[in-house]
Tab-separated table of C-alpha atoms and ligand atoms in Angstrom:
chain	number	residue	atom	x	y	z
A	91	UNK	CA	216.713	-27.370	-78.509
A	92	UNK	CA	216.894	-26.485	-82.428
A	93	UNK	CA	215.070	-28.648	-84.901
A	94	UNK	CA	216.517	-29.994	-87.900
A	95	UNK	CA	215.373	-28.518	-91.289
A	96	UNK	CA	216.066	-29.436	-94.862
A	97	UNK	CA	217.391	-26.007	-96.098
A	98	UNK	CA	218.241	-27.124	-99.524
A	99	UNK	CA	217.409	-30.242	-101.895
A	100	UNK	CA	218.833	-31.384	-105.018
A	101	UNK	CA	219.257	-34.412	-107.355
A	102	UNK	CA	220.918	-35.590	-110.478
A	103	UNK	CA	220.384	-38.523	-112.839
A	104	UNK	CA	222.455	-39.656	-115.702
A	105	UNK	CA	221.226	-38.528	-119.278
A	106	UNK	CA	221.397	-42.170	-120.528
A	107	UNK	CA	217.992	-43.513	-120.578
A	108	UNK	CA	217.395	-47.274	-120.817
A	109	UNK	CA	213.899	-48.513	-121.456
A	110	UNK	CA	212.599	-52.059	-120.900
A	111	UNK	CA	212.886	-52.573	-124.720
A	112	UNK	CA	216.598	-51.938	-124.480
A	113	UNK	CA	217.169	-54.564	-121.860
A	114	UNK	CA	215.468	-57.198	-123.920
A	115	UNK	CA	218.907	-56.964	-126.004
A	116	UNK	CA	220.701	-58.520	-123.102
A	117	UNK	CA	218.182	-60.909	-121.390
A	118	UNK	CA	214.691	-62.873	-122.004
A	119	UNK	CA	212.208	-60.380	-120.500
A	120	UNK	CA	209.360	-58.230	-121.868
A	121	UNK	CA	208.135	-54.749	-121.316
A	122	UNK	CA	204.763	-56.052	-120.209
A	123	UNK	CA	206.343	-58.389	-117.568
A	124	UNK	CA	208.521	-55.650	-116.032
A	125	UNK	CA	205.564	-53.032	-115.859
A	126	UNK	CA	203.241	-55.228	-114.534
A	127	UNK	CA	205.456	-56.605	-111.691
A	128	UNK	CA	207.332	-53.457	-110.951
A	129	UNK	CA	205.851	-50.452	-112.650
A	130	UNK	CA	208.964	-49.358	-114.023
A	131	UNK	CA	209.177	-48.197	-117.622
A	132	UNK	CA	212.744	-46.940	-117.791
A	133	UNK	CA	215.730	-46.094	-115.765
A	134	UNK	CA	218.981	-44.077	-115.911
A	135	UNK	CA	222.631	-45.662	-116.402
A	136	UNK	CA	225.741	-43.750	-116.344
A	137	UNK	CA	227.950	-43.547	-119.342
A	138	UNK	CA	230.645	-45.583	-118.367
A	139	UNK	CA	233.948	-43.665	-117.914
A	140	UNK	CA	232.080	-40.428	-117.121
A	141	UNK	CA	230.529	-41.007	-113.872
A	142	UNK	CA	231.010	-42.686	-110.667
A	143	UNK	CA	228.760	-42.864	-107.306
A	144	UNK	CA	230.848	-39.896	-106.068
A	145	UNK	CA	230.653	-37.804	-109.186
A	146	UNK	CA	226.633	-38.480	-109.295
A	147	UNK	CA	226.621	-37.422	-105.625
A	148	UNK	CA	228.679	-34.210	-106.173
A	149	UNK	CA	226.265	-33.061	-108.671
A	150	UNK	CA	223.186	-33.474	-106.614
A	151	UNK	CA	225.096	-32.054	-103.720
A	152	UNK	CA	226.096	-28.939	-105.748
A	153	UNK	CA	222.450	-28.594	-106.693
A	154	UNK	CA	221.324	-28.916	-102.831
A	155	UNK	CA	223.996	-26.263	-101.887
A	156	UNK	CA	222.585	-23.928	-104.448
A	157	UNK	CA	219.067	-24.499	-103.323
A	158	UNK	CA	220.047	-23.757	-99.541
A	159	UNK	CA	222.165	-20.549	-100.870
A	160	UNK	CA	225.434	-22.067	-99.305
A	161	UNK	CA	228.911	-22.848	-100.673
A	162	UNK	CA	230.185	-26.437	-100.429
A	163	UNK	CA	233.056	-25.101	-98.171
A	164	UNK	CA	230.514	-24.192	-95.578
A	165	UNK	CA	229.507	-27.914	-94.903
A	166	UNK	CA	230.825	-28.995	-91.699
A	167	UNK	CA	229.871	-32.634	-91.926
A	168	UNK	CA	229.031	-35.133	-94.948
A	169	UNK	CA	226.929	-38.366	-94.408
A	170	UNK	CA	226.928	-40.555	-97.704
A	171	UNK	CA	224.510	-43.397	-97.991
A	172	UNK	CA	225.492	-46.058	-100.529
A	173	UNK	CA	225.604	-49.657	-101.501
A	174	UNK	CA	227.472	-49.073	-104.479
A	175	UNK	CA	230.648	-47.041	-103.442
A	176	UNK	CA	233.633	-46.316	-105.724
A	177	UNK	CA	235.639	-48.402	-103.949
A	178	UNK	CA	235.482	-51.159	-101.305
A	179	UNK	CA	237.440	-48.787	-98.919
A	180	UNK	CA	237.769	-45.785	-98.365
A	181	UNK	CA	234.192	-45.020	-98.175
A	182	UNK	CA	232.582	-42.402	-100.375
A	183	UNK	CA	232.183	-39.681	-98.047
A	184	UNK	CA	235.913	-38.516	-98.181
A	185	UNK	CA	235.822	-38.687	-102.099
A	186	UNK	CA	232.751	-36.504	-102.230
A	187	UNK	CA	234.797	-34.003	-99.985
A	188	UNK	CA	237.475	-33.765	-102.414
A	189	UNK	CA	235.139	-33.958	-105.492
A	190	UNK	CA	233.336	-30.807	-104.045
A	191	UNK	CA	236.742	-29.126	-103.364
A	192	UNK	CA	236.269	-28.902	-99.654
A	193	UNK	CA	239.783	-28.340	-98.341
A	194	UNK	CA	239.223	-27.759	-94.793
A	195	UNK	CA	239.813	-30.568	-92.433
A	196	UNK	CA	237.564	-29.500	-89.540
A	197	UNK	CA	234.714	-31.584	-91.197
A	198	UNK	CA	233.780	-35.275	-90.518
A	199	UNK	CA	232.807	-37.662	-93.341
A	200	UNK	CA	230.801	-40.796	-92.323
A	201	UNK	CA	229.413	-43.601	-94.649
A	202	UNK	CA	226.144	-45.459	-94.076
A	203	UNK	CA	225.670	-48.845	-95.567
A	204	UNK	CA	222.066	-49.584	-95.012
A	205	UNK	CA	220.865	-49.875	-98.560
A	206	UNK	CA	217.314	-48.684	-99.290
A	207	UNK	CA	216.951	-47.235	-95.911
A	208	UNK	CA	220.177	-45.405	-96.066
A	209	UNK	CA	218.560	-41.869	-96.503
A	210	UNK	CA	216.218	-42.348	-93.298
A	211	UNK	CA	219.100	-43.789	-91.268
A	212	UNK	CA	221.402	-40.679	-92.342
A	213	UNK	CA	218.749	-38.328	-91.676
A	214	UNK	CA	218.087	-39.695	-88.292
A	215	UNK	CA	221.980	-39.410	-87.404
A	216	UNK	CA	222.218	-35.940	-88.763
A	217	UNK	CA	219.210	-34.931	-86.660
A	218	UNK	CA	220.953	-35.891	-83.550
A	219	UNK	CA	224.059	-33.928	-84.665
A	220	UNK	CA	221.942	-30.801	-85.388
A	221	UNK	CA	219.915	-30.939	-82.210
A	222	UNK	CA	222.940	-31.434	-79.958
A	223	UNK	CA	224.357	-28.523	-81.769
A	224	UNK	CA	227.514	-30.035	-82.929
A	225	UNK	CA	227.288	-29.244	-86.542
A	226	UNK	CA	225.310	-26.478	-88.605
A	227	UNK	CA	225.429	-27.466	-92.176
A	228	UNK	CA	225.072	-31.316	-92.875
A	229	UNK	CA	225.312	-32.600	-96.315
A	230	UNK	CA	223.314	-35.907	-96.530
A	231	UNK	CA	223.550	-37.680	-99.771
A	232	UNK	CA	222.136	-40.788	-101.248
A	233	UNK	CA	223.749	-41.980	-104.522
A	234	UNK	CA	223.982	-45.183	-106.362
A	235	UNK	CA	225.458	-46.517	-109.637
A	236	UNK	CA	224.007	-49.942	-109.941
A	237	UNK	CA	224.559	-50.518	-113.686
A	238	UNK	CA	228.279	-51.651	-113.226
A	239	UNK	CA	227.178	-54.414	-110.704
A	240	UNK	CA	224.099	-56.139	-112.151
A	241	UNK	CA	223.825	-59.218	-113.942
A	242	UNK	CA	222.156	-58.464	-117.318
A	243	UNK	CA	221.937	-61.951	-118.450
A	244	UNK	CA	218.878	-63.725	-118.130
A	245	UNK	CA	219.941	-65.432	-114.904
A	246	UNK	CA	219.939	-61.963	-113.031
A	247	UNK	CA	216.956	-60.647	-114.760
A	248	UNK	CA	214.706	-60.573	-111.647
A	249	UNK	CA	217.252	-57.935	-110.178
A	250	UNK	CA	218.662	-56.314	-112.715
A	251	UNK	CA	215.379	-54.998	-114.400
A	252	UNK	CA	214.517	-53.018	-111.030
A	253	UNK	CA	217.683	-50.896	-110.380
A	254	UNK	CA	218.883	-47.738	-111.765
A	255	UNK	CA	221.587	-45.160	-111.149
A	256	UNK	CA	221.007	-41.558	-109.583
A	257	UNK	CA	221.786	-39.190	-106.567
A	258	UNK	CA	219.709	-37.115	-104.274
A	259	UNK	CA	221.207	-34.694	-101.653
A	260	UNK	CA	220.065	-32.412	-98.808
A	261	UNK	CA	221.503	-29.663	-96.694
A	262	UNK	CA	220.290	-30.066	-93.052
A	263	UNK	CA	220.393	-26.911	-90.833
A	264	UNK	CA	219.250	-26.107	-87.211
A	265	UNK	CA	216.031	-23.995	-87.051
A	266	UNK	CA	214.245	-22.493	-84.161
A	267	UNK	CA	210.644	-22.512	-86.219
A	268	UNK	CA	208.239	-24.453	-84.255
A	269	UNK	CA	206.435	-25.391	-87.481
A	270	UNK	CA	209.456	-26.598	-89.472
A	271	UNK	CA	211.804	-29.648	-89.707
A	272	UNK	CA	212.118	-33.189	-88.410
A	273	UNK	CA	209.579	-34.248	-86.085
A	274	UNK	CA	210.558	-37.834	-85.440
A	275	UNK	CA	212.391	-40.723	-86.980
A	276	UNK	CA	211.806	-44.498	-86.166
A	277	UNK	CA	214.621	-47.103	-87.198
A	278	UNK	CA	214.399	-50.845	-87.368
A	279	UNK	CA	216.233	-53.924	-88.325
A	280	UNK	CA	216.117	-57.633	-88.351
A	281	UNK	CA	219.034	-59.704	-89.518
A	282	UNK	CA	217.143	-62.770	-89.760
A	283	UNK	CA	216.805	-62.636	-93.712
A	284	UNK	CA	220.315	-60.784	-94.281
A	285	UNK	CA	221.274	-63.178	-97.095
A	286	UNK	CA	217.920	-62.865	-98.829
A	287	UNK	CA	218.710	-59.549	-100.337
A	288	UNK	CA	222.524	-59.145	-100.729
A	289	UNK	CA	225.926	-59.193	-102.523
A	290	UNK	CA	227.871	-61.875	-100.920
A	291	UNK	CA	231.424	-61.173	-102.244
A	292	UNK	CA	233.785	-59.839	-101.792
A	293	UNK	CA	233.652	-59.942	-98.065
A	294	UNK	CA	235.372	-61.699	-95.279
A	295	UNK	CA	232.539	-64.377	-95.350
A	296	UNK	CA	234.098	-65.815	-98.794
A	297	UNK	CA	237.060	-66.740	-96.358
A	298	UNK	CA	234.734	-69.415	-94.952
A	299	UNK	CA	235.202	-71.549	-97.919
A	300	UNK	CA	239.180	-71.171	-98.019
A	301	UNK	CA	241.400	-73.710	-96.488
A	302	UNK	CA	243.434	-72.487	-93.439
A	303	UNK	CA	246.825	-72.525	-94.847
A	304	UNK	CA	248.887	-70.024	-96.857
A	305	UNK	CA	245.959	-67.678	-96.975
A	306	UNK	CA	244.121	-69.805	-99.267
A	307	UNK	CA	246.887	-69.042	-101.913
A	308	UNK	CA	247.491	-72.688	-102.580
A	309	UNK	CA	244.045	-73.883	-103.291
A	310	UNK	CA	241.702	-70.964	-104.221
A	311	UNK	CA	244.096	-68.754	-106.184
A	312	UNK	CA	242.693	-65.433	-105.130
A	313	UNK	CA	242.544	-63.051	-108.155
A	314	UNK	CA	241.772	-59.880	-106.050
A	315	UNK	CA	242.058	-58.546	-102.463
A	316	UNK	CA	239.030	-59.222	-100.095
A	317	UNK	CA	238.512	-62.906	-100.792
A	318	UNK	CA	237.524	-62.569	-104.488
A	319	UNK	CA	238.483	-65.692	-106.017
A	320	UNK	CA	237.934	-67.615	-109.397
A	321	UNK	CA	235.473	-69.898	-107.580
A	322	UNK	CA	233.472	-66.720	-106.421
A	323	UNK	CA	233.450	-65.209	-110.042
A	324	UNK	CA	232.107	-68.509	-111.102
A	325	UNK	CA	229.265	-68.604	-108.713
A	326	UNK	CA	228.374	-64.943	-109.778
A	327	UNK	CA	228.279	-64.102	-105.797
A	328	UNK	CA	229.454	-60.491	-106.624
A	329	UNK	CA	226.025	-59.802	-108.321
A	330	UNK	CA	223.177	-58.879	-106.149
A	331	UNK	CA	220.798	-61.677	-105.244
A	332	UNK	CA	217.420	-61.043	-104.158
A	333	UNK	CA	214.333	-63.452	-103.093
A	334	UNK	CA	211.816	-61.096	-104.503
A	335	UNK	CA	208.653	-62.889	-102.942
A	336	UNK	CA	210.075	-62.813	-99.403
A	337	UNK	CA	211.199	-58.999	-99.726
A	338	UNK	CA	207.736	-58.103	-101.154
A	339	UNK	CA	205.986	-59.934	-98.225
A	340	UNK	CA	207.915	-58.154	-95.477
A	341	UNK	CA	207.955	-54.932	-97.158
A	342	UNK	CA	204.219	-54.675	-97.528
A	343	UNK	CA	203.994	-55.379	-93.618
A	344	UNK	CA	206.943	-53.172	-92.354
A	345	UNK	CA	206.098	-50.050	-94.514
A	346	UNK	CA	202.723	-49.518	-92.874
A	347	UNK	CA	203.504	-50.845	-89.616
A	348	UNK	CA	206.496	-48.150	-89.041
A	349	UNK	CA	204.431	-45.346	-90.696
A	350	UNK	CA	201.564	-45.721	-88.412
A	351	UNK	CA	204.036	-45.896	-85.534
A	352	UNK	CA	205.668	-42.656	-86.155
A	353	UNK	CA	202.136	-40.931	-86.891
A	354	UNK	CA	200.635	-42.286	-83.793
A	355	UNK	CA	203.691	-41.287	-81.600
A	356	UNK	CA	203.032	-37.662	-82.838
A	357	UNK	CA	199.494	-38.153	-82.110
A	358	UNK	CA	198.590	-37.604	-85.910
A	359	UNK	CA	196.989	-39.786	-88.595
A	360	UNK	CA	197.488	-40.845	-92.112
A	361	UNK	CA	194.693	-38.216	-92.946
A	362	UNK	CA	197.017	-35.339	-91.605
A	363	UNK	CA	199.668	-36.158	-94.287
A	364	UNK	CA	200.298	-33.840	-97.162
A	365	UNK	CA	202.655	-36.015	-98.832
A	366	UNK	CA	203.973	-39.368	-98.576
A	367	UNK	CA	207.245	-40.369	-100.198
A	368	UNK	CA	208.180	-44.000	-99.934
A	369	UNK	CA	211.450	-45.485	-100.943
A	370	UNK	CA	210.933	-46.307	-104.643
A	371	UNK	CA	211.311	-50.231	-104.519
A	372	UNK	CA	208.610	-51.226	-106.457
A	373	UNK	CA	205.457	-49.477	-107.692
A	374	UNK	CA	203.187	-52.411	-106.527
A	375	UNK	CA	204.709	-52.170	-102.904
A	376	UNK	CA	203.895	-48.238	-102.823
A	377	UNK	CA	200.491	-48.733	-104.041
A	378	UNK	CA	199.681	-51.341	-101.641
A	379	UNK	CA	200.833	-49.336	-98.753
A	380	UNK	CA	199.105	-46.220	-100.109
A	381	UNK	CA	195.832	-48.240	-100.109
A	382	UNK	CA	196.419	-49.409	-96.597
A	383	UNK	CA	197.126	-45.590	-95.496
A	384	UNK	CA	193.882	-44.728	-97.375
A	385	UNK	CA	195.931	-41.909	-99.200
A	386	UNK	CA	194.450	-40.045	-102.403
A	387	UNK	CA	196.744	-40.147	-105.366
A	388	UNK	CA	198.013	-36.498	-104.943
A	389	UNK	CA	199.362	-37.399	-101.568
A	390	UNK	CA	201.873	-39.806	-102.818
A	391	UNK	CA	204.916	-39.215	-105.027
A	392	UNK	CA	206.435	-41.941	-107.133
A	393	UNK	CA	208.721	-41.729	-109.936
A	394	UNK	CA	209.949	-45.356	-110.076
A	395	UNK	CA	208.413	-45.528	-113.614
A	396	UNK	CA	211.382	-43.036	-114.837
A	397	UNK	CA	214.270	-43.985	-112.551
A	398	UNK	CA	213.752	-47.538	-111.320
A	399	UNK	CA	214.993	-48.239	-107.692
A	400	UNK	CA	217.793	-46.175	-107.097
A	401	UNK	CA	218.190	-47.465	-103.487
A	402	UNK	CA	219.780	-44.964	-101.136
A	403	UNK	CA	218.972	-42.238	-103.628
A	404	UNK	CA	215.552	-42.707	-104.241
A	405	UNK	CA	213.749	-40.993	-101.480
A	406	UNK	CA	215.833	-37.654	-102.003
A	407	UNK	CA	215.385	-37.742	-105.694
A	408	UNK	CA	211.615	-38.179	-105.087
A	409	UNK	CA	211.498	-35.539	-102.669
A	410	UNK	CA	213.766	-33.245	-104.744
A	411	UNK	CA	211.495	-33.741	-107.802
A	412	UNK	CA	208.047	-33.206	-105.661
A	413	UNK	CA	209.555	-29.937	-104.238
A	414	UNK	CA	210.452	-28.821	-107.717
A	415	UNK	CA	207.230	-29.485	-108.845
A	416	UNK	CA	205.491	-27.597	-106.209
A	417	UNK	CA	203.811	-30.792	-104.779
A	418	UNK	CA	205.495	-30.207	-101.384
A	419	UNK	CA	205.201	-26.897	-99.840
A	420	UNK	CA	206.509	-24.795	-96.641
A	421	UNK	CA	204.665	-26.201	-93.650
A	422	UNK	CA	203.432	-29.327	-95.348
A	423	UNK	CA	203.361	-32.740	-93.249
A	424	UNK	CA	205.579	-35.081	-95.103
A	425	UNK	CA	206.221	-38.934	-94.259
A	426	UNK	CA	209.271	-40.481	-95.689
A	427	UNK	CA	209.463	-44.455	-95.327
A	428	UNK	CA	211.739	-46.956	-96.558
A	429	UNK	CA	212.360	-50.938	-96.300
A	430	UNK	CA	215.233	-52.637	-97.798
A	431	UNK	CA	218.164	-55.235	-97.498
A	432	UNK	CA	219.150	-56.182	-93.907
A	433	UNK	CA	216.345	-56.399	-93.549
A	434	UNK	CA	216.194	-52.674	-92.374
A	435	UNK	CA	213.244	-50.130	-92.307
A	436	UNK	CA	212.215	-46.940	-91.008
A	437	UNK	CA	210.379	-43.836	-91.428
A	438	UNK	CA	210.665	-40.138	-90.820
A	439	UNK	CA	207.945	-37.348	-90.265
A	440	UNK	CA	208.667	-33.698	-91.035
A	441	UNK	CA	207.042	-30.256	-91.446
A	442	UNK	CA	208.566	-28.903	-94.814
B	65	ACO	N1	211.283	-60.930	-117.124
B	65	ACO	C1	210.660	-61.982	-117.350
B	65	ACO	N2	210.448	-63.079	-116.252
B	65	ACO	C2	211.050	-63.049	-115.251
B	65	ACO	C3	211.785	-61.881	-114.972
B	65	ACO	C4	212.051	-60.676	-116.065
B	65	ACO	N3	212.736	-59.759	-115.682
B	65	ACO	N4	212.282	-61.989	-113.811
B	65	ACO	C5	211.749	-63.268	-113.252
B	65	ACO	N5	211.035	-63.687	-114.138
B	65	ACO	C6	210.306	-64.900	-114.198
B	65	ACO	C7	210.831	-65.974	-113.198
B	65	ACO	O1	211.824	-66.725	-113.884
B	65	ACO	C8	209.696	-66.938	-112.799
B	65	ACO	O2	209.487	-67.892	-113.917
B	65	ACO	P1	209.051	-69.292	-113.777
B	65	ACO	O3	207.700	-69.029	-113.068
B	65	ACO	O4	208.778	-69.864	-114.999
B	65	ACO	O5	210.157	-69.911	-112.839
B	65	ACO	C9	208.636	-65.966	-112.917
B	65	ACO	O6	209.003	-64.690	-113.618
B	65	ACO	C10	208.232	-65.554	-111.495
B	65	ACO	O7	209.561	-65.064	-110.913
B	65	ACO	P2	209.477	-64.512	-109.378
B	65	ACO	O8	211.100	-64.130	-108.886
B	65	ACO	O9	208.954	-65.260	-108.692
B	65	ACO	O10	208.771	-63.178	-109.724
B	65	ACO	P3	207.913	-62.461	-108.835
B	65	ACO	O11	206.347	-62.603	-109.281
B	65	ACO	O12	208.194	-62.627	-107.204
B	65	ACO	O13	208.311	-60.861	-109.067
B	65	ACO	C11	209.789	-59.214	-108.541
B	65	ACO	C12	209.654	-60.503	-109.071
B	65	ACO	C13	209.142	-58.082	-109.069
B	65	ACO	C14	211.081	-58.854	-108.051
B	65	ACO	C15	208.694	-59.349	-106.914
B	65	ACO	O14	209.257	-60.462	-106.454
B	65	ACO	C16	209.003	-58.010	-106.254
B	65	ACO	O15	208.549	-57.086	-106.448
B	65	ACO	N6	209.659	-58.285	-105.193
B	65	ACO	C17	209.950	-57.262	-104.189
B	65	ACO	C18	211.289	-56.899	-104.232
B	65	ACO	C19	211.416	-55.620	-104.547
B	65	ACO	O16	210.731	-54.615	-104.645
B	65	ACO	N7	212.802	-55.397	-104.504
B	65	ACO	C20	213.262	-54.244	-104.626
B	65	ACO	C21	213.361	-53.602	-103.280
B	65	ACO	S1	214.441	-54.098	-102.347
B	65	ACO	C22	215.455	-52.775	-102.429
B	65	ACO	O17	215.020	-51.537	-102.521
B	65	ACO	C23	216.743	-53.219	-101.823
């Protein structure tokens, strides 16, 4: 059975830099508070009217294709992980196909909604397709535009200071090489705390607050499809909400747990790792996990300081940068891991 290798990788972040000082214009916060709690110094936001999640993804995807030495037309399956799609539906996979000029229809496009773990889940799905021989060139992309959905008032500051826009992509291909490719992925979920890190509306759950007459038209004057009403706008439920302390508490337990589990299943230990690339949730979480795993600083790659948390895009952006900087080399044992909304978490071990 073939293994799945990352044949090419690329990323793209918007040019617009927003420092912590820039955010102070919109909300009551300080550079010190943001750095101390999250490690973030600046993030990138799209220039409105110029980019969407899909156009960022297309730029990252073209870079990944170039690195792999293939043309977009050679891609036979697209997996798109995002929590900030261009449209409520259709998903962004087909939009990316169009944006890349892929006109053939013998291609599938799948959308993944696993937020921070979207890239790990996508990699695991792609791995099964490659191993089964179904596809030969899978494009997996994680892309986010958070800047159009955040609450930049003081009310939303515990969330809005954390996130940034960006995209990262990989081209996955089969390989017969024994010393290269995905070794193992492990995925987890626990829906108990689903509403502790979420955007509630629009969504069918909003219909729970509507009377069962005239589709709610009388009482709750919908102002948009999918249960977007004036009440929901008033409540601000279309912005992300996060119980930060609860997320932190779970993340620092689940990250090490799943990493130790994949390592032990492969009869390896953290001492064997050449590089650990955690989802860039919060620098404090990454540092905590690094300490538990006993990893030296040069065995962990973090770039949240420059980009903030880019959710599904954070792992491929960080991996792409680490490869470009020569910090990840052929044959290196690399561990990717993520924890996020859902809650979902997971880890992948691979040989570069
Ligand atoms: N600037 C200044 N003060 C702030 C800010 C801000 N941006 N945000 C919150 N505060 C204030 C609060 O109002 C509160 O003030 P009070 O004590 O007077 O009430 C105080 O700071 C503490 O607020 P908490 O929300 O309890 O802050 P906490 O210490 O938990 O830090 C943080 C918040 C950084 C979000 C932290 O909980 C955390 O890191 N959680 C992990 C969550 C995370 O990393 N999420 C991203 C990953 S999730 C994902 O990737 C999908």
